[in-house]
mmCIF file of C-alpha atoms in Angstrom:
data_model
loop_
_atom_site.group_PDB
_atom_site.id
_atom_site.type_symbol
_atom_site.label_atom_id
_atom_site.label_comp_id
_atom_site.label_asym_id
_atom_site.label_seq_id
_atom_site.Cartn_x
_atom_site.Cartn_y
_atom_site.Cartn_z
ATOM 1 C CA UNK Q 1 7.882 -7.816 20.605
ATOM 2 C CA UNK Q 2 6.071 -11.185 20.332
ATOM 3 C CA UNK Q 3 7.018 -12.005 16.750
ATOM 4 C CA UNK Q 4 6.361 -15.451 15.301
ATOM 5 C CA UNK Q 5 7.740 -17.410 12.373
ATOM 6 C CA UNK Q 6 5.612 -16.616 9.332
ATOM 7 C CA UNK Q 7 7.626 -18.318 6.579
ATOM 8 C CA UNK Q 8 10.560 -20.724 6.348
ATOM 9 C CA UNK Q 9 12.609 -21.321 3.222
ATOM 10 C CA UNK Q 10 14.575 -24.553 2.999
ATOM 11 C CA UNK Q 11 17.308 -25.886 0.728
ATOM 12 C CA UNK Q 12 17.944 -29.650 0.598
ATOM 13 C CA UNK Q 13 15.897 -30.000 3.770
ATOM 14 C CA UNK Q 14 17.914 -27.435 5.724
ATOM 15 C CA UNK Q 15 16.252 -24.227 6.892
ATOM 16 C CA UNK Q 16 18.006 -21.406 5.030
ATOM 17 C CA UNK Q 17 15.800 -18.376 5.736
ATOM 18 C CA UNK Q 18 13.263 -17.606 8.464
ATOM 19 C CA UNK Q 19 10.875 -14.650 8.195
ATOM 20 C CA UNK Q 20 9.434 -13.499 11.518
ATOM 21 C CA UNK Q 21 6.537 -11.119 11.877
ATOM 22 C CA UNK Q 22 3.081 -10.255 13.150
ATOM 23 C CA UNK Q 23 -0.403 -10.315 11.651
ATOM 24 C CA UNK Q 24 -3.622 -8.750 12.901
ATOM 25 C CA UNK Q 25 -7.148 -9.065 11.526
ATOM 26 C CA UNK Q 26 -10.114 -7.021 12.768
ATOM 27 C CA UNK Q 27 -13.871 -7.343 12.237
ATOM 28 C CA UNK Q 28 -16.602 -4.772 11.672
ATOM 29 C CA UNK Q 29 -16.852 -4.179 15.428
ATOM 30 C CA UNK Q 30 -13.172 -3.174 15.377
ATOM 31 C CA UNK Q 31 -12.317 -6.244 17.459
ATOM 32 C CA UNK Q 32 -9.241 -8.410 16.964
ATOM 33 C CA UNK Q 33 -10.621 -11.470 15.178
ATOM 34 C CA UNK Q 34 -7.312 -13.005 14.118
ATOM 35 C CA UNK Q 35 -3.736 -12.474 15.129
ATOM 36 C CA UNK Q 36 -0.297 -13.994 15.377
ATOM 37 C CA UNK Q 37 2.368 -12.117 17.261
ATOM 38 C CA UNK Q 38 1.747 -8.780 18.904
ATOM 39 C CA UNK Q 39 -1.162 -6.776 17.400
ATOM 40 C CA UNK Q 40 -0.063 -3.744 19.411
ATOM 41 C CA UNK Q 41 3.344 -3.559 17.714
ATOM 42 C CA UNK Q 42 3.924 -0.018 16.394
ATOM 43 C CA UNK Q 43 4.505 -0.156 12.647
ATOM 44 C CA UNK Q 44 5.182 2.488 9.997
ATOM 45 C CA UNK Q 45 2.719 2.423 7.115
ATOM 46 C CA UNK Q 46 5.347 3.299 4.515
ATOM 47 C CA UNK Q 47 3.661 3.166 1.085
ATOM 48 C CA UNK Q 48 0.622 1.360 2.489
ATOM 49 C CA UNK Q 49 -0.256 4.930 3.485
ATOM 50 C CA UNK Q 50 -0.672 6.130 -0.101
ATOM 51 C CA UNK Q 51 -4.438 5.563 -0.376
ATOM 52 C CA UNK Q 52 -4.984 7.572 2.808
ATOM 53 C CA UNK Q 53 -2.530 10.275 1.709
ATOM 54 C CA UNK Q 54 -4.525 10.604 -1.523
ATOM 55 C CA UNK Q 55 -7.851 11.257 0.206
ATOM 56 C CA UNK Q 56 -7.467 15.077 0.258
ATOM 57 C CA UNK Q 57 -7.622 14.875 -3.566
ATOM 58 C CA UNK Q 58 -10.896 12.981 -3.414
ATOM 59 C CA UNK Q 59 -12.293 15.470 -0.905
ATOM 60 C CA UNK Q 60 -12.077 18.080 -3.699
ATOM 61 C CA UNK Q 61 -13.251 18.117 -7.335
ATOM 62 C CA UNK Q 62 -9.665 18.063 -8.659
ATOM 63 C CA UNK Q 63 -10.175 15.004 -10.859
ATOM 64 C CA UNK Q 64 -13.179 16.508 -12.654
ATOM 65 C CA UNK Q 65 -11.787 20.044 -12.694
ATOM 66 C CA UNK Q 66 -8.616 19.037 -14.515
ATOM 67 C CA UNK Q 67 -10.165 16.358 -16.693
ATOM 68 C CA UNK Q 68 -8.172 13.428 -15.330
ATOM 69 C CA UNK Q 69 -9.135 9.948 -16.413
ATOM 70 C CA UNK Q 70 -9.728 7.417 -13.654
ATOM 71 C CA UNK Q 71 -6.653 5.554 -14.927
ATOM 72 C CA UNK Q 72 -4.546 8.675 -14.392
ATOM 73 C CA UNK Q 73 -6.116 9.291 -10.979
ATOM 74 C CA UNK Q 74 -5.047 5.799 -9.876
ATOM 75 C CA UNK Q 75 -1.453 7.042 -9.969
ATOM 76 C CA UNK Q 76 -2.159 9.225 -6.925
ATOM 77 C CA UNK Q 77 -2.288 5.982 -4.872
ATOM 78 C CA UNK Q 78 0.419 4.119 -6.774
ATOM 79 C CA UNK Q 79 3.854 2.773 -6.095
ATOM 80 C CA UNK Q 80 4.287 2.713 -9.846
ATOM 81 C CA UNK Q 81 7.031 0.614 -11.396
ATOM 82 C CA UNK Q 82 7.900 2.909 -14.304
ATOM 83 C CA UNK Q 83 6.310 0.898 -17.111
ATOM 84 C CA UNK Q 84 5.391 2.732 -20.313
ATOM 85 C CA UNK Q 85 1.731 3.004 -19.296
ATOM 86 C CA UNK Q 86 2.769 4.540 -15.952
ATOM 87 C CA UNK Q 87 5.037 7.137 -17.540
ATOM 88 C CA UNK Q 88 2.465 7.965 -20.231
ATOM 89 C CA UNK Q 89 -0.133 8.560 -17.532
ATOM 90 C CA UNK Q 90 2.186 10.722 -15.465
ATOM 91 C CA UNK Q 91 3.233 12.780 -18.497
ATOM 92 C CA UNK Q 92 -0.443 13.364 -19.313
ATOM 93 C CA UNK Q 93 -1.114 14.445 -15.731
ATOM 94 C CA UNK Q 94 1.746 16.942 -15.874
ATOM 95 C CA UNK Q 95 0.062 18.579 -18.862
ATOM 96 C CA UNK Q 96 -3.301 18.778 -17.116
ATOM 97 C CA UNK Q 97 -2.447 19.638 -13.518
ATOM 98 C CA UNK Q 98 -0.993 22.903 -12.160
ATOM 99 C CA UNK Q 99 2.268 21.135 -11.347
ATOM 100 C CA UNK Q 100 5.859 21.550 -12.525
ATOM 101 C CA UNK Q 101 8.036 18.471 -12.265
ATOM 102 C CA UNK Q 102 10.796 20.383 -10.455
ATOM 103 C CA UNK Q 103 8.305 21.195 -7.664
ATOM 104 C CA UNK Q 104 8.064 17.527 -6.712
ATOM 105 C CA UNK Q 105 10.073 16.761 -3.578
ATOM 106 C CA UNK Q 106 10.646 13.105 -4.466
ATOM 107 C CA UNK Q 107 14.196 12.592 -5.766
ATOM 108 C CA UNK Q 108 15.187 11.928 -9.362
ATOM 109 C CA UNK Q 109 15.442 8.211 -10.076
ATOM 110 C CA UNK Q 110 15.016 5.464 -12.637
ATOM 111 C CA UNK Q 111 11.965 3.147 -12.648
ATOM 112 C CA UNK Q 112 11.744 0.297 -10.171
ATOM 113 C CA UNK Q 113 11.108 -2.369 -12.796
ATOM 114 C CA UNK Q 114 14.262 -3.669 -14.452
ATOM 115 C CA UNK Q 115 13.142 -3.593 -18.097
ATOM 116 C CA UNK Q 116 12.050 0.069 -18.270
ATOM 117 C CA UNK Q 117 15.089 1.079 -16.195
ATOM 118 C CA UNK Q 118 17.514 -0.693 -18.552
ATOM 119 C CA UNK Q 119 15.741 0.694 -21.609
ATOM 120 C CA UNK Q 120 16.105 4.251 -20.306
ATOM 121 C CA UNK Q 121 19.785 3.694 -19.592
ATOM 122 C CA UNK Q 122 20.293 2.294 -23.116
ATOM 123 C CA UNK Q 123 18.644 5.420 -24.496
ATOM 124 C CA UNK Q 124 20.882 7.632 -22.310
ATOM 125 C CA UNK Q 125 17.859 9.094 -20.559
ATOM 126 C CA UNK Q 126 18.583 10.893 -17.326
ATOM 127 C CA UNK Q 127 16.890 10.158 -14.024
ATOM 128 C CA UNK Q 128 13.723 12.178 -13.427
ATOM 129 C CA UNK Q 129 11.478 12.948 -10.489
ATOM 130 C CA UNK Q 130 8.631 11.625 -12.613
ATOM 131 C CA UNK Q 131 10.229 8.175 -12.642
ATOM 132 C CA UNK Q 132 10.242 7.922 -8.847
ATOM 133 C CA UNK Q 133 7.645 5.420 -7.631
ATOM 134 C CA UNK Q 134 6.024 8.102 -5.427
ATOM 135 C CA UNK Q 135 5.744 10.783 -8.129
ATOM 136 C CA UNK Q 136 1.974 10.399 -8.506
ATOM 137 C CA UNK Q 137 1.517 10.954 -4.788
ATOM 138 C CA UNK Q 138 3.665 14.080 -4.902
ATOM 139 C CA UNK Q 139 1.784 15.448 -7.904
ATOM 140 C CA UNK Q 140 -1.358 15.053 -5.831
ATOM 141 C CA UNK Q 141 0.207 16.889 -2.912
ATOM 142 C CA UNK Q 142 1.191 19.886 -5.052
ATOM 143 C CA UNK Q 143 -2.217 20.019 -6.756
ATOM 144 C CA UNK Q 144 -4.115 19.911 -3.455
ATOM 145 C CA UNK Q 145 -1.925 22.712 -2.089
ATOM 146 C CA UNK Q 146 -2.823 24.925 -5.041
ATOM 147 C CA UNK Q 147 -6.493 23.955 -4.829
ATOM 148 C CA UNK Q 148 -6.770 24.766 -1.122
ATOM 149 C CA UNK Q 149 -4.531 27.833 -1.147
ATOM 150 C CA UNK Q 150 -1.707 26.210 0.812
ATOM 151 C CA UNK Q 151 1.909 27.091 0.036
ATOM 152 C CA UNK Q 152 3.602 24.537 -2.203
ATOM 153 C CA UNK Q 153 6.961 25.181 -0.612
ATOM 154 C CA UNK Q 154 7.497 22.846 2.312
ATOM 155 C CA UNK Q 155 4.508 20.597 1.539
ATOM 156 C CA UNK Q 156 6.738 17.709 2.653
ATOM 157 C CA UNK Q 157 7.184 19.028 6.189
ATOM 158 C CA UNK Q 158 5.024 17.633 8.984
ATOM 159 C CA UNK Q 159 4.032 21.146 10.112
ATOM 160 C CA UNK Q 160 2.623 21.994 6.665
ATOM 161 C CA UNK Q 161 -1.200 22.348 6.669
ATOM 162 C CA UNK Q 162 -1.577 19.575 4.071
ATOM 163 C CA UNK Q 163 0.389 17.079 6.164
ATOM 164 C CA UNK Q 164 -1.576 18.123 9.238
ATOM 165 C CA UNK Q 165 -4.806 17.456 7.337
ATOM 166 C CA UNK Q 166 -3.523 14.027 6.306
ATOM 167 C CA UNK Q 167 -2.562 13.319 9.925
ATOM 168 C CA UNK Q 168 -6.148 14.092 11.016
ATOM 169 C CA UNK Q 169 -7.522 11.713 8.382
ATOM 170 C CA UNK Q 170 -5.203 8.960 9.601
ATOM 171 C CA UNK Q 171 -6.336 9.521 13.180
ATOM 172 C CA UNK Q 172 -9.997 9.265 12.179
ATOM 173 C CA UNK Q 173 -9.639 6.139 10.053
ATOM 174 C CA UNK Q 174 -7.284 4.351 12.457
ATOM 175 C CA UNK Q 175 -9.090 5.491 15.612
ATOM 176 C CA UNK Q 176 -5.819 6.565 17.196
ATOM 177 C CA UNK Q 177 -5.462 9.947 18.973
ATOM 178 C CA UNK Q 178 -3.027 12.214 17.163
ATOM 179 C CA UNK Q 179 -0.619 12.391 20.157
ATOM 180 C CA UNK Q 180 -0.286 8.587 19.990
ATOM 181 C CA UNK Q 181 0.753 8.553 16.317
ATOM 182 C CA UNK Q 182 4.519 8.367 15.872
ATOM 183 C CA UNK Q 183 5.949 10.328 12.941
ATOM 184 C CA UNK Q 184 9.051 9.621 10.882
ATOM 185 C CA UNK Q 185 10.255 10.524 7.402
ATOM 186 C CA UNK Q 186 9.532 8.229 4.474
ATOM 187 C CA UNK Q 187 11.887 7.269 1.649
ATOM 188 C CA UNK Q 188 10.510 10.000 -0.618
ATOM 189 C CA UNK Q 189 10.897 12.651 2.083
ATOM 190 C CA UNK Q 190 7.336 13.181 3.352
ATOM 191 C CA UNK Q 191 6.036 12.314 6.842
ATOM 192 C CA UNK Q 192 5.270 8.660 7.546
ATOM 193 C CA UNK Q 193 3.119 7.536 10.445
ATOM 194 C CA UNK Q 194 3.425 4.575 12.814
ATOM 195 C CA UNK Q 195 0.532 3.133 14.809
ATOM 196 C CA UNK Q 196 -0.271 -0.268 16.352
ATOM 197 C CA UNK Q 197 -0.740 -3.042 13.800
ATOM 198 C CA UNK Q 198 -4.350 -3.520 14.918
ATOM 199 C CA UNK Q 199 -5.163 0.079 14.053
ATOM 200 C CA UNK Q 200 -3.553 -0.290 10.638
ATOM 201 C CA UNK Q 201 -5.958 -3.194 10.097
ATOM 202 C CA UNK Q 202 -8.847 -0.945 11.210
ATOM 203 C CA UNK Q 203 -7.789 1.629 8.613
ATOM 204 C CA UNK Q 204 -8.023 -0.907 5.795
ATOM 205 C CA UNK Q 205 -11.279 -2.308 7.174
ATOM 206 C CA UNK Q 206 -12.735 1.187 6.729
ATOM 207 C CA UNK Q 207 -11.269 1.546 3.246
ATOM 208 C CA UNK Q 208 -13.006 -1.702 2.282
ATOM 209 C CA UNK Q 209 -16.188 -0.890 4.232
ATOM 210 C CA UNK Q 210 -16.658 2.900 4.104
ATOM 211 C CA UNK Q 211 -20.102 2.521 5.653
ATOM 212 C CA UNK Q 212 -18.158 2.330 8.927
ATOM 213 C CA UNK Q 213 -16.981 5.947 8.400
ATOM 214 C CA UNK Q 214 -19.320 8.465 10.031
ATOM 215 C CA UNK Q 215 -18.175 11.560 8.105
ATOM 216 C CA UNK Q 216 -20.190 11.629 4.828
ATOM 217 C CA UNK Q 217 -17.562 13.535 2.838
ATOM 218 C CA UNK Q 218 -14.760 11.214 3.903
ATOM 219 C CA UNK Q 219 -16.959 8.174 3.237
ATOM 220 C CA UNK Q 220 -17.671 9.345 -0.325
ATOM 221 C CA UNK Q 221 -13.987 10.136 -0.909
ATOM 222 C CA UNK Q 222 -13.028 6.598 0.161
ATOM 223 C CA UNK Q 223 -15.698 5.086 -2.105
ATOM 224 C CA UNK Q 224 -14.424 7.019 -5.129
ATOM 225 C CA UNK Q 225 -10.777 6.284 -4.377
ATOM 226 C CA UNK Q 226 -11.109 2.546 -3.798
ATOM 227 C CA UNK Q 227 -13.319 2.165 -6.877
ATOM 228 C CA UNK Q 228 -10.507 3.634 -8.972
ATOM 229 C CA UNK Q 229 -7.935 1.319 -7.361
ATOM 230 C CA UNK Q 230 -10.046 -1.723 -8.289
ATOM 231 C CA UNK Q 231 -10.723 -0.398 -11.801
ATOM 232 C CA UNK Q 232 -7.028 0.093 -12.624
ATOM 233 C CA UNK Q 233 -4.967 -2.438 -10.637
ATOM 234 C CA UNK Q 234 -1.892 -2.359 -12.863
ATOM 235 C CA UNK Q 235 -1.515 1.394 -12.327
ATOM 236 C CA UNK Q 236 -1.034 0.794 -8.575
ATOM 237 C CA UNK Q 237 2.016 -1.458 -9.138
ATOM 238 C CA UNK Q 238 2.368 -3.491 -12.355
ATOM 239 C CA UNK Q 239 1.754 -6.975 -13.694
ATOM 240 C CA UNK Q 240 2.875 -9.844 -11.458
ATOM 241 C CA UNK Q 241 2.962 -7.741 -8.302
ATOM 242 C CA UNK Q 242 0.808 -8.575 -5.306
ATOM 243 C CA UNK Q 243 -1.068 -5.247 -5.141
ATOM 244 C CA UNK Q 244 -2.176 -5.561 -8.749
ATOM 245 C CA UNK Q 245 -3.160 -9.224 -8.317
ATOM 246 C CA UNK Q 246 -5.246 -8.486 -5.228
ATOM 247 C CA UNK Q 247 -6.930 -5.398 -6.655
ATOM 248 C CA UNK Q 248 -8.180 -7.430 -9.621
ATOM 249 C CA UNK Q 249 -10.493 -8.929 -7.006
ATOM 250 C CA UNK Q 250 -13.272 -6.349 -6.646
ATOM 251 C CA UNK Q 251 -13.849 -7.519 -3.073
ATOM 252 C CA UNK Q 252 -10.368 -6.465 -1.918
ATOM 253 C CA UNK Q 253 -8.663 -3.144 -1.182
ATOM 254 C CA UNK Q 254 -4.925 -3.639 -0.686
ATOM 255 C CA UNK Q 255 -1.602 -1.804 -0.667
ATOM 256 C CA UNK Q 256 1.890 -2.685 0.469
ATOM 257 C CA UNK Q 257 4.683 -0.587 1.867
ATOM 258 C CA UNK Q 258 8.443 -0.840 2.164
ATOM 259 C CA UNK Q 259 10.102 -2.969 4.832
ATOM 260 C CA UNK Q 260 7.579 -5.798 4.847
ATOM 261 C CA UNK Q 261 4.336 -3.931 5.604
ATOM 262 C CA UNK Q 262 1.137 -5.125 3.915
ATOM 263 C CA UNK Q 263 -2.501 -4.176 4.450
ATOM 264 C CA UNK Q 264 -5.774 -5.348 2.941
ATOM 265 C CA UNK Q 265 -9.491 -5.084 3.549
ATOM 266 C CA UNK Q 266 -12.241 -7.519 2.517
ATOM 267 C CA UNK Q 267 -15.589 -5.928 1.633
ATOM 268 C CA UNK Q 268 -18.121 -8.767 1.929
ATOM 269 C CA UNK Q 269 -16.428 -10.344 4.943
ATOM 270 C CA UNK Q 270 -15.980 -6.952 6.648
ATOM 271 C CA UNK Q 271 -12.441 -7.751 7.728
ATOM 272 C CA UNK Q 272 -9.235 -5.735 7.739
ATOM 273 C CA UNK Q 273 -5.718 -7.171 7.938
ATOM 274 C CA UNK Q 274 -2.270 -5.710 8.513
ATOM 275 C CA UNK Q 275 1.005 -7.592 8.645
ATOM 276 C CA UNK Q 276 4.651 -6.812 9.235
ATOM 277 C CA UNK Q 277 7.529 -9.032 8.116
ATOM 278 C CA UNK Q 278 10.258 -8.051 10.533
ATOM 279 C CA UNK Q 279 13.216 -8.579 8.206
ATOM 280 C CA UNK Q 280 11.570 -6.206 5.733
ATOM 281 C CA UNK Q 281 11.027 -8.857 3.068
ATOM 282 C CA UNK Q 282 8.416 -8.148 0.406
ATOM 283 C CA UNK Q 283 9.183 -11.395 -1.387
ATOM 284 C CA UNK Q 284 7.093 -13.455 1.041
ATOM 285 C CA UNK Q 285 3.981 -11.249 0.962
ATOM 286 C CA UNK Q 286 2.119 -13.428 -1.566
ATOM 287 C CA UNK Q 287 2.552 -16.630 0.421
ATOM 288 C CA UNK Q 288 1.579 -14.943 3.706
ATOM 289 C CA UNK Q 289 -1.520 -13.253 2.262
ATOM 290 C CA UNK Q 290 -2.538 -16.440 0.406
ATOM 291 C CA UNK Q 291 -2.266 -18.373 3.681
ATOM 292 C CA UNK Q 292 -4.375 -15.767 5.504
ATOM 293 C CA UNK Q 293 -7.106 -15.976 2.865
ATOM 294 C CA UNK Q 294 -7.045 -19.783 2.916
ATOM 295 C CA UNK Q 295 -7.229 -19.941 6.712
ATOM 296 C CA UNK Q 296 -10.281 -17.659 6.901
ATOM 297 C CA UNK Q 297 -12.026 -19.675 4.179
ATOM 298 C CA UNK Q 298 -11.962 -16.992 1.507
ATOM 299 C CA UNK Q 299 -14.193 -18.149 -1.334
ATOM 300 C CA UNK Q 300 -12.449 -16.561 -4.345
ATOM 301 C CA UNK Q 301 -9.954 -19.340 -5.012
ATOM 302 C CA UNK Q 302 -8.770 -17.608 -8.199
ATOM 303 C CA UNK Q 303 -7.310 -14.790 -6.106
ATOM 304 C CA UNK Q 304 -5.475 -17.263 -3.879
ATOM 305 C CA UNK Q 305 -4.179 -19.172 -6.906
ATOM 306 C CA UNK Q 306 -2.840 -15.957 -8.438
ATOM 307 C CA UNK Q 307 -0.932 -15.214 -5.232
ATOM 308 C CA UNK Q 308 0.513 -18.722 -5.082
ATOM 309 C CA UNK Q 309 1.765 -18.247 -8.644
ATOM 310 C CA UNK Q 310 3.708 -15.151 -7.554
ATOM 311 C CA UNK Q 311 5.539 -17.085 -4.822
ATOM 312 C CA UNK Q 312 5.602 -20.825 -5.623
ATOM 313 C CA UNK Q 313 6.220 -23.259 -2.786
ATOM 314 C CA UNK Q 314 9.052 -24.877 -4.772
ATOM 315 C CA UNK Q 315 12.440 -23.125 -4.984
ATOM 316 C CA UNK Q 316 14.342 -23.680 -8.225
ATOM 317 C CA UNK Q 317 17.920 -22.764 -9.057
ATOM 318 C CA UNK Q 318 19.109 -20.840 -12.109
ATOM 319 C CA UNK Q 319 18.982 -24.011 -14.174
ATOM 320 C CA UNK Q 320 15.351 -24.674 -13.306
ATOM 321 C CA UNK Q 321 16.079 -27.578 -10.962
ATOM 322 C CA UNK Q 322 14.160 -27.981 -7.705
ATOM 323 C CA UNK Q 323 16.465 -27.230 -4.772
ATOM 324 C CA UNK Q 324 14.205 -26.251 -1.885
ATOM 325 C CA UNK Q 325 10.778 -25.296 -0.615
ATOM 326 C CA UNK Q 326 8.847 -22.481 1.029
ATOM 327 C CA UNK Q 327 6.516 -23.119 3.968
ATOM 328 C CA UNK Q 328 4.146 -20.844 5.856
ATOM 329 C CA UNK Q 329 4.506 -21.648 9.554
ATOM 330 C CA UNK Q 330 1.695 -19.683 11.175
ATOM 331 C CA UNK Q 331 -1.959 -20.162 11.991
ATOM 332 C CA UNK Q 332 -4.346 -17.276 12.572
ATOM 333 C CA UNK Q 333 -6.905 -18.594 15.031
ATOM 334 C CA UNK Q 334 -9.932 -17.088 16.722
ATOM 335 C CA UNK Q 335 -8.574 -15.458 19.904
ATOM 336 C CA UNK Q 336 -10.238 -16.192 23.204
ATOM 337 C CA UNK Q 337 -12.881 -13.775 24.455
ATOM 338 C CA UNK Q 338 -10.320 -12.315 26.876
ATOM 339 C CA UNK Q 339 -7.936 -11.388 24.052
ATOM 340 C CA UNK Q 340 -10.420 -9.369 22.017
ATOM 341 C CA UNK Q 341 -9.322 -6.166 23.731
ATOM 342 C CA UNK Q 342 -5.819 -6.519 22.299
#
């Protein structure tokens, strides 16, 4: 597996938690420029797939046809946290799109963020499909089915023509033959794809640098989609979450997924990165991504500072007293010429 220690957390000088994982960075020639651990490790995208799963929307004129704002359209790529502005946007989309909430395959739930969840419980509101963090994605799926004449029933099955179209898009962007893509079922019930970590990095390189995409229609769809992600970062997650912090930087396209998966692409530098924290922790993403950006000499220090603020290096207890520290324990170095084929 070739995992390495990415982060250690200590308490009174004793190592309390160790987070193992892998990181891969690729350049515009699709070569491995940086890596720790095994860049060939097969990894499920989880919700890092959402921007790619949304591309069939941007290959149509759905947004213009139904009069969606760009802020609403951002919810197609979101792992929304159920804040008021998320729910307002989703409610507006339900009124505009040819979608009924009970058609969404994602389960009924409460919001992910604690405050809106507790407020709904206080108000005796029931769980809804709309509150699920993947509801925007599912609304997009149903709308695309109606737009392209696909059956809505079964849109969540891998054999459905929409999911087959998404699979083809993944294969193109990741440069992985379809037979080599492993398929599972995601938390919300739709297909989820696993490919080598290097190819996940290639996918996000192309999202950041669509000039590397040969198909003109797909290139334009990526341009429109990523522009919306950067225009409305808080719709993708919410305040004080890593996706939102990174997307405030117009040079970055980024999205995380469950179980420790994170991907980002850098436009000016023409680099794509993918990482997997093997214990599934999302808590250490900010410190890992901040360390990556520091080690490659990323010039926007404000972005790095914002990430460090999300995951301080000092651990404090409930009373605010310093009790431990967090350390990144990896170094992404330029591989030797013989390792570039990894």
